[in-house]
PDB file of C-alpha atoms in Angstrom:
ATOM      1  CA  LYS A  10      75.564 123.650  99.456  1.00  0.00           C
ATOM      2  CA  ALA A  11      74.509 121.050  96.981  1.00  0.00           C
ATOM      3  CA  GLY A  12      77.097 118.440  96.173  1.00  0.00           C
ATOM      4  CA  VAL A  13      78.571 117.455  92.879  1.00  0.00           C
ATOM      5  CA  THR A  14      75.916 116.088  90.516  1.00  0.00           C
ATOM      6  CA  GLN A  15      76.319 113.899  87.515  1.00  0.00           C
ATOM      7  CA  THR A  16      73.884 113.025  84.790  1.00  0.00           C
ATOM      8  CA  PRO A  17      72.831 110.529  83.664  1.00  0.00           C
ATOM      9  CA  ARG A  18      73.441 108.022  86.404  1.00  0.00           C
ATOM     10  CA  TYR A  19      73.218 105.033  84.085  1.00  0.00           C
ATOM     11  CA  LEU A  20      73.755 104.704  80.368  1.00  0.00           C
ATOM     12  CA  ILE A  21      73.747 101.797  77.938  1.00  0.00           C
ATOM     13  CA  LYS A  22      75.307 102.293  74.496  1.00  0.00           C
ATOM     14  CA  THR A  23      76.511 100.098  71.676  1.00  0.00           C
ATOM     15  CA  ARG A  24      79.950  99.927  70.143  1.00  0.00           C
ATOM     16  CA  GLY A  25      80.696 102.718  67.728  1.00  0.00           C
ATOM     17  CA  GLN A  26      78.273 105.172  69.293  1.00  0.00           C
ATOM     18  CA  GLN A  27      79.281 108.300  71.157  1.00  0.00           C
ATOM     19  CA  VAL A  28      78.221 109.475  74.566  1.00  0.00           C
ATOM     20  CA  THR A  29      78.198 112.744  76.578  1.00  0.00           C
ATOM     21  CA  LEU A  30      78.312 112.845  80.327  1.00  0.00           C
ATOM     22  CA  SER A  31      77.606 115.914  82.385  1.00  0.00           C
ATOM     23  CA  CYS A  32      78.898 117.134  85.717  1.00  0.00           C
ATOM     24  CA  SER A  33      77.800 120.088  87.805  1.00  0.00           C
ATOM     25  CA  PRO A  34      80.389 121.039  90.504  1.00  0.00           C
ATOM     26  CA  ILE A  35      79.730 122.410  93.939  1.00  0.00           C
ATOM     27  CA  SER A  36      78.756 126.060  93.704  1.00  0.00           C
ATOM     28  CA  GLY A  37      81.896 128.222  93.632  1.00  0.00           C
ATOM     29  CA  HIS A  38      84.194 125.390  92.577  1.00  0.00           C
ATOM     30  CA  ARG A  39      86.016 126.191  89.332  1.00  0.00           C
ATOM     31  CA  SER A  40      87.970 122.931  88.969  1.00  0.00           C
ATOM     32  CA  VAL A  41      86.417 119.763  87.579  1.00  0.00           C
ATOM     33  CA  SER A  42      88.289 116.519  87.163  1.00  0.00           C
ATOM     34  CA  TRP A  43      87.105 113.323  85.462  1.00  0.00           C
ATOM     35  CA  TYR A  44      88.116 109.772  86.292  1.00  0.00           C
ATOM     36  CA  GLN A  45      87.414 106.388  84.785  1.00  0.00           C
ATOM     37  CA  GLN A  46      86.927 103.647  87.393  1.00  0.00           C
ATOM     38  CA  THR A  47      87.085  99.936  86.518  1.00  0.00           C
ATOM     39  CA  PRO A  48      87.543  96.908  88.764  1.00  0.00           C
ATOM     40  CA  GLY A  49      91.202  96.228  89.421  1.00  0.00           C
ATOM     41  CA  GLN A  50      92.320  99.457  87.812  1.00  0.00           C
ATOM     42  CA  GLY A  51      91.224 101.908  90.465  1.00  0.00           C
ATOM     43  CA  LEU A  52      90.698 105.449  89.319  1.00  0.00           C
ATOM     44  CA  GLN A  53      92.313 106.496  86.120  1.00  0.00           C
ATOM     45  CA  PHE A  54      92.649 110.230  85.640  1.00  0.00           C
ATOM     46  CA  LEU A  55      91.097 111.527  82.434  1.00  0.00           C
ATOM     47  CA  PHE A  56      91.480 115.309  82.568  1.00  0.00           C
ATOM     48  CA  GLU A  57      90.947 118.392  84.674  1.00  0.00           C
ATOM     49  CA  TYR A  58      89.410 121.659  83.701  1.00  0.00           C
ATOM     50  CA  PHE A  59      89.822 124.943  85.514  1.00  0.00           C
ATOM     51  CA  SER A  60      88.040 128.098  84.421  1.00  0.00           C
ATOM     52  CA  GLU A  61      87.180 126.578  81.024  1.00  0.00           C
ATOM     53  CA  THR A  62      90.739 125.511  80.281  1.00  0.00           C
ATOM     54  CA  GLN A  63      92.143 121.999  80.366  1.00  0.00           C
ATOM     55  CA  ARG A  64      94.807 122.069  83.072  1.00  0.00           C
ATOM     56  CA  ASN A  65      95.824 118.432  83.179  1.00  0.00           C
ATOM     57  CA  LYS A  66      95.336 115.445  80.977  1.00  0.00           C
ATOM     58  CA  GLY A  67      95.707 111.745  81.611  1.00  0.00           C
ATOM     59  CA  ASN A  68      96.873 108.999  79.320  1.00  0.00           C
ATOM     60  CA  PHE A  69      93.684 108.307  77.360  1.00  0.00           C
ATOM     61  CA  PRO A  70      93.123 108.262  73.582  1.00  0.00           C
ATOM     62  CA  GLY A  71      91.767 111.230  71.776  1.00  0.00           C
ATOM     63  CA  ARG A  72      88.307 109.583  71.696  1.00  0.00           C
ATOM     64  CA  PHE A  73      87.936 111.009  75.226  1.00  0.00           C
ATOM     65  CA  SER A  74      87.445 114.685  75.333  1.00  0.00           C
ATOM     66  CA  GLY A  75      85.931 117.237  77.616  1.00  0.00           C
ATOM     67  CA  ARG A  76      85.032 120.818  78.072  1.00  0.00           C
ATOM     68  CA  GLN A  77      83.962 123.237  80.732  1.00  0.00           C
ATOM     69  CA  PHE A  78      81.461 126.046  80.486  1.00  0.00           C
ATOM     70  CA  SER A  79      81.545 129.483  82.003  1.00  0.00           C
ATOM     71  CA  ASN A  80      79.320 128.314  84.898  1.00  0.00           C
ATOM     72  CA  SER A  81      81.939 125.630  85.655  1.00  0.00           C
ATOM     73  CA  ARG A  82      79.680 122.766  84.528  1.00  0.00           C
ATOM     74  CA  SER A  83      81.665 120.229  82.601  1.00  0.00           C
ATOM     75  CA  GLU A  84      80.924 117.648  79.940  1.00  0.00           C
ATOM     76  CA  MET A  85      82.892 114.585  78.911  1.00  0.00           C
ATOM     77  CA  ASN A  86      82.484 113.033  75.490  1.00  0.00           C
ATOM     78  CA  VAL A  87      83.604 109.627  74.332  1.00  0.00           C
ATOM     79  CA  SER A  88      83.381 108.930  70.640  1.00  0.00           C
ATOM     80  CA  THR A  89      83.407 105.575  68.829  1.00  0.00           C
ATOM     81  CA  LEU A  90      82.702 103.609  71.951  1.00  0.00           C
ATOM     82  CA  GLU A  91      84.546 100.395  72.636  1.00  0.00           C
ATOM     83  CA  LEU A  92      83.587  97.526  74.976  1.00  0.00           C
ATOM     84  CA  GLY A  93      86.502  98.492  77.151  1.00  0.00           C
ATOM     85  CA  ASP A  94      84.988 101.873  77.832  1.00  0.00           C
ATOM     86  CA  SER A  95      82.430 100.262  80.097  1.00  0.00           C
ATOM     87  CA  ALA A  96      83.166 101.795  83.472  1.00  0.00           C
ATOM     88  CA  LEU A  97      82.029 104.102  86.251  1.00  0.00           C
ATOM     89  CA  TYR A  98      82.897 107.649  85.308  1.00  0.00           C
ATOM     90  CA  LEU A  99      83.473 109.900  88.269  1.00  0.00           C
ATOM     91  CA  CYS A 100      83.551 113.680  88.370  1.00  0.00           C
ATOM     92  CA  ALA A 101      85.192 115.669  91.186  1.00  0.00           C
ATOM     93  CA  SER A 102      85.258 119.327  91.886  1.00  0.00           C
ATOM     94  CA  ARG A 103      87.305 121.623  94.121  1.00  0.00           C
ATOM     95  CA  SER A 104      87.808 125.300  94.592  1.00  0.00           C
ATOM     96  CA  GLY A 105      90.657 127.019  92.715  1.00  0.00           C
ATOM     97  CA  THR A 106      93.073 126.762  95.576  1.00  0.00           C
ATOM     98  CA  GLY A 107      91.502 123.829  97.407  1.00  0.00           C
ATOM     99  CA  VAL A 108      93.296 120.580  97.960  1.00  0.00           C
ATOM    100  CA  ILE A 109      90.295 118.380  98.607  1.00  0.00           C
ATOM    101  CA  GLN A 110      88.321 116.874  95.759  1.00  0.00           C
ATOM    102  CA  TYR A 111      84.592 116.311  96.238  1.00  0.00           C
ATOM    103  CA  PHE A 112      83.203 113.512  94.141  1.00  0.00           C
ATOM    104  CA  GLY A 113      79.872 113.062  92.431  1.00  0.00           C
ATOM    105  CA  PRO A 114      77.901 109.767  92.435  1.00  0.00           C
ATOM    106  CA  GLY A 115      79.236 108.772  89.013  1.00  0.00           C
ATOM    107  CA  THR A 116      77.774 107.705  85.771  1.00  0.00           C
ATOM    108  CA  ARG A 117      77.711 103.990  85.050  1.00  0.00           C
ATOM    109  CA  LEU A 118      78.357 103.428  81.342  1.00  0.00           C
ATOM    110  CA  LEU A 119      77.771 100.004  79.783  1.00  0.00           C
ATOM    111  CA  VAL A 120      78.877  99.472  76.203  1.00  0.00           C
ATOM    112  CA  LEU A 121      77.389  96.453  74.452  1.00  0.00           C
TER     113      LEU A 121
ATOM    114  CA  ALA B  24     106.421 108.936  87.383  1.00  0.00           C
ATOM    115  CA  GLN B  25     104.007 109.200  90.259  1.00  0.00           C
ATOM    116  CA  THR B  26     102.499 105.944  91.551  1.00  0.00           C
ATOM    117  CA  VAL B  27     100.360 104.741  94.401  1.00  0.00           C
ATOM    118  CA  THR B  28     100.347 101.095  95.472  1.00  0.00           C
ATOM    119  CA  GLN B  29      97.784  99.419  97.669  1.00  0.00           C
ATOM    120  CA  SER B  30      98.927  95.839  98.076  1.00  0.00           C
ATOM    121  CA  GLN B  31      95.835  94.535  99.860  1.00  0.00           C
ATOM    122  CA  PRO B  32      92.959  94.149  97.347  1.00  0.00           C
ATOM    123  CA  GLU B  33      90.619  92.793 100.011  1.00  0.00           C
ATOM    124  CA  MET B  34      90.510  92.844 103.764  1.00  0.00           C
ATOM    125  CA  SER B  35      88.015  91.904 106.485  1.00  0.00           C
ATOM    126  CA  VAL B  36      87.739  92.818 110.146  1.00  0.00           C
ATOM    127  CA  GLN B  37      85.410  91.901 112.977  1.00  0.00           C
ATOM    128  CA  GLU B  38      83.127  94.664 114.161  1.00  0.00           C
ATOM    129  CA  ALA B  39      84.749  96.668 117.030  1.00  0.00           C
ATOM    130  CA  GLU B  40      88.206  95.486 116.070  1.00  0.00           C
ATOM    131  CA  THR B  41      91.085  97.529 114.586  1.00  0.00           C
ATOM    132  CA  VAL B  42      92.317  97.171 110.992  1.00  0.00           C
ATOM    133  CA  THR B  43      95.191  98.825 109.105  1.00  0.00           C
ATOM    134  CA  LEU B  44      95.164  99.437 105.368  1.00  0.00           C
ATOM    135  CA  SER B  45      98.527  99.860 103.640  1.00  0.00           C
ATOM    136  CA  CYS B  46      99.578 102.320 101.024  1.00  0.00           C
ATOM    137  CA  THR B  47     102.928 103.177  99.488  1.00  0.00           C
ATOM    138  CA  TYR B  48     103.598 105.810  96.947  1.00  0.00           C
ATOM    139  CA  ASP B  49     106.426 107.027  94.765  1.00  0.00           C
ATOM    140  CA  THR B  50     107.264 110.554  93.875  1.00  0.00           C
ATOM    141  CA  SER B  51     110.444 112.617  93.545  1.00  0.00           C
ATOM    142  CA  GLU B  52     108.577 115.710  94.741  1.00  0.00           C
ATOM    143  CA  ASN B  53     108.873 116.947  98.250  1.00  0.00           C
ATOM    144  CA  ASN B  54     105.601 118.840  98.727  1.00  0.00           C
ATOM    145  CA  TYR B  55     102.332 117.049  98.477  1.00  0.00           C
ATOM    146  CA  TYR B  56      99.183 116.046 100.281  1.00  0.00           C
ATOM    147  CA  LEU B  57      98.083 112.475 101.048  1.00  0.00           C
ATOM    148  CA  PHE B  58      94.494 111.314 101.265  1.00  0.00           C
ATOM    149  CA  TRP B  59      92.368 108.364 102.106  1.00  0.00           C
ATOM    150  CA  TYR B  60      89.004 108.231 100.306  1.00  0.00           C
ATOM    151  CA  LYS B  61      86.167 105.878 101.101  1.00  0.00           C
ATOM    152  CA  GLN B  62      83.679 104.620  98.502  1.00  0.00           C
ATOM    153  CA  PRO B  63      80.754 102.744 100.116  1.00  0.00           C
ATOM    154  CA  PRO B  64      78.617 100.410  98.015  1.00  0.00           C
ATOM    155  CA  SER B  65      76.350 103.393  97.135  1.00  0.00           C
ATOM    156  CA  ARG B  66      79.406 104.621  95.123  1.00  0.00           C
ATOM    157  CA  GLN B  67      79.665 108.202  96.514  1.00  0.00           C
ATOM    158  CA  MET B  68      83.368 108.779  97.191  1.00  0.00           C
ATOM    159  CA  ILE B  69      84.054 110.717 100.341  1.00  0.00           C
ATOM    160  CA  LEU B  70      87.193 111.982 102.051  1.00  0.00           C
ATOM    161  CA  VAL B  71      88.190 110.118 105.188  1.00  0.00           C
ATOM    162  CA  ILE B  72      91.410 111.837 106.202  1.00  0.00           C
ATOM    163  CA  ARG B  73      94.252 113.941 104.769  1.00  0.00           C
ATOM    164  CA  GLN B  74      97.873 114.558 105.639  1.00  0.00           C
ATOM    165  CA  GLU B  75     100.222 117.323 104.599  1.00  0.00           C
ATOM    166  CA  ALA B  76     103.623 115.907 103.737  1.00  0.00           C
ATOM    167  CA  TYR B  77     105.456 118.748 105.523  1.00  0.00           C
ATOM    168  CA  LYS B  78     103.748 117.865 108.797  1.00  0.00           C
ATOM    169  CA  GLN B  79     105.405 115.204 110.921  1.00  0.00           C
ATOM    170  CA  GLN B  80     102.448 114.676 113.175  1.00  0.00           C
ATOM    171  CA  ASN B  81     100.098 111.958 111.998  1.00  0.00           C
ATOM    172  CA  ALA B  82      96.583 113.099 111.157  1.00  0.00           C
ATOM    173  CA  THR B  83      93.587 111.772 113.086  1.00  0.00           C
ATOM    174  CA  GLU B  84      89.839 112.014 112.524  1.00  0.00           C
ATOM    175  CA  ASN B  85      87.866 110.329 115.252  1.00  0.00           C
ATOM    176  CA  ARG B  86      88.311 106.559 114.717  1.00  0.00           C
ATOM    177  CA  PHE B  87      90.582 107.072 111.683  1.00  0.00           C
ATOM    178  CA  SER B  88      94.271 107.706 111.964  1.00  0.00           C
ATOM    179  CA  VAL B  89      97.235 107.469 109.674  1.00  0.00           C
ATOM    180  CA  ASN B  90     100.839 106.324 110.036  1.00  0.00           C
ATOM    181  CA  PHE B  91     102.849 108.574 107.693  1.00  0.00           C
ATOM    182  CA  GLN B  92     106.429 107.559 107.081  1.00  0.00           C
ATOM    183  CA  LYS B  93     107.771 110.093 104.625  1.00  0.00           C
ATOM    184  CA  ALA B  94     111.192 108.552 104.106  1.00  0.00           C
ATOM    185  CA  ALA B  95     109.651 105.150 103.442  1.00  0.00           C
ATOM    186  CA  LYS B  96     106.901 106.738 101.345  1.00  0.00           C
ATOM    187  CA  SER B  97     104.299 104.907 103.312  1.00  0.00           C
ATOM    188  CA  PHE B  98     100.837 106.151 104.344  1.00  0.00           C
ATOM    189  CA  SER B  99      98.718 103.557 106.117  1.00  0.00           C
ATOM    190  CA  LEU B 100      95.185 104.032 107.486  1.00  0.00           C
ATOM    191  CA  LYS B 101      94.138 102.643 110.881  1.00  0.00           C
ATOM    192  CA  ILE B 102      90.450 102.213 111.623  1.00  0.00           C
ATOM    193  CA  SER B 103      89.698 101.650 115.268  1.00  0.00           C
ATOM    194  CA  ASP B 104      86.456 100.220 116.710  1.00  0.00           C
ATOM    195  CA  SER B 105      85.391  99.130 113.218  1.00  0.00           C
ATOM    196  CA  GLN B 106      81.698  99.628 112.397  1.00  0.00           C
ATOM    197  CA  LEU B 107      79.451  98.002 109.799  1.00  0.00           C
ATOM    198  CA  GLY B 108      79.287 101.385 108.020  1.00  0.00           C
ATOM    199  CA  ASP B 109      83.010 101.217 107.453  1.00  0.00           C
ATOM    200  CA  THR B 110      82.432  98.529 104.852  1.00  0.00           C
ATOM    201  CA  ALA B 111      83.641 100.165 101.628  1.00  0.00           C
ATOM    202  CA  MET B 112      86.419 100.452  99.071  1.00  0.00           C
ATOM    203  CA  TYR B 113      89.232 102.582 100.389  1.00  0.00           C
ATOM    204  CA  PHE B 114      91.527 104.534  98.035  1.00  0.00           C
ATOM    205  CA  CYS B 115      94.828 106.093  98.919  1.00  0.00           C
ATOM    206  CA  ALA B 116      95.800 109.153  96.913  1.00  0.00           C
ATOM    207  CA  PHE B 117      98.281 111.993  96.749  1.00  0.00           C
ATOM    208  CA  ASN B 118      98.322 115.398  95.159  1.00  0.00           C
ATOM    209  CA  LEU B 119     101.383 117.384  94.189  1.00  0.00           C
ATOM    210  CA  PHE B 120     101.563 121.060  95.061  1.00  0.00           C
ATOM    211  CA  ASN B 121     103.468 122.204  92.019  1.00  0.00           C
ATOM    212  CA  THR B 122     102.353 120.217  88.989  1.00  0.00           C
ATOM    213  CA  GLY B 123      98.837 121.403  88.332  1.00  0.00           C
ATOM    214  CA  ASN B 124      97.487 119.660  91.348  1.00  0.00           C
ATOM    215  CA  GLN B 125      96.828 116.374  89.623  1.00  0.00           C
ATOM    216  CA  PHE B 126      95.678 113.563  91.932  1.00  0.00           C
ATOM    217  CA  TYR B 127      97.117 110.032  91.808  1.00  0.00           C
ATOM    218  CA  PHE B 128      95.073 107.175  93.161  1.00  0.00           C
ATOM    219  CA  GLY B 129      95.832 103.581  94.145  1.00  0.00           C
ATOM    220  CA  THR B 130      93.747 100.645  93.003  1.00  0.00           C
ATOM    221  CA  GLY B 131      91.835 100.419  96.246  1.00  0.00           C
ATOM    222  CA  THR B 132      91.318  98.022  99.159  1.00  0.00           C
ATOM    223  CA  SER B 133      87.931  96.498  99.667  1.00  0.00           C
ATOM    224  CA  LEU B 134      87.149  96.375 103.352  1.00  0.00           C
ATOM    225  CA  THR B 135      84.375  94.234 104.831  1.00  0.00           C
ATOM    226  CA  VAL B 136      83.356  94.642 108.456  1.00  0.00           C
ATOM    227  CA  ILE B 137      81.924  91.411 109.740  1.00  0.00           C
ATOM    228  CA  PRO B 138      79.195  91.532 112.433  1.00  0.00           C
TER     229      PRO B 138
END
């Protein structure tokens, strides 16, 4: 099976712009979670989607949003980008009842 | 609140030696899984080992083993016969059974294996 894929791998934006990141889970996995990773902060949980519904949400402002499509692919959107949004954004998938998350390679976002 | 603490931001070990990475967590729940994930410099996060909280026996996976102390809420990772490929960031995490399966991660320990 192919692993979790994320596009794009690298992205440079300027403050005030918006960005959309994409994640394709492992085939058959219906749960997709998003994390923000910054040095010293570890992985901060953004949200989890399961069967097109948001199941969990972390403590991030409303500028961060997501959605999941019927094929389980997920997108994450960040509006009105701030310098502090520069980070590695990781996506992870798992099956509906699975306990192990499988991570993608991440999207490195740089906000200038 | 659920928290995970990794008190060692950086560690190093000589090749072929043994190293232990510490992790403590806090939860009032009783049923959960614990994990150690590894993130090599290439950035792909992979699972190293997992432990079910209801199991008393410590999990092992080849050179990797854990010391799970449920009462102390401690979950350390021991790497035996360290190899250069073990150089990575290691994250401790746990996942609750009953609250939507959200994962909680620590801030990571950067391990360098010295030749």
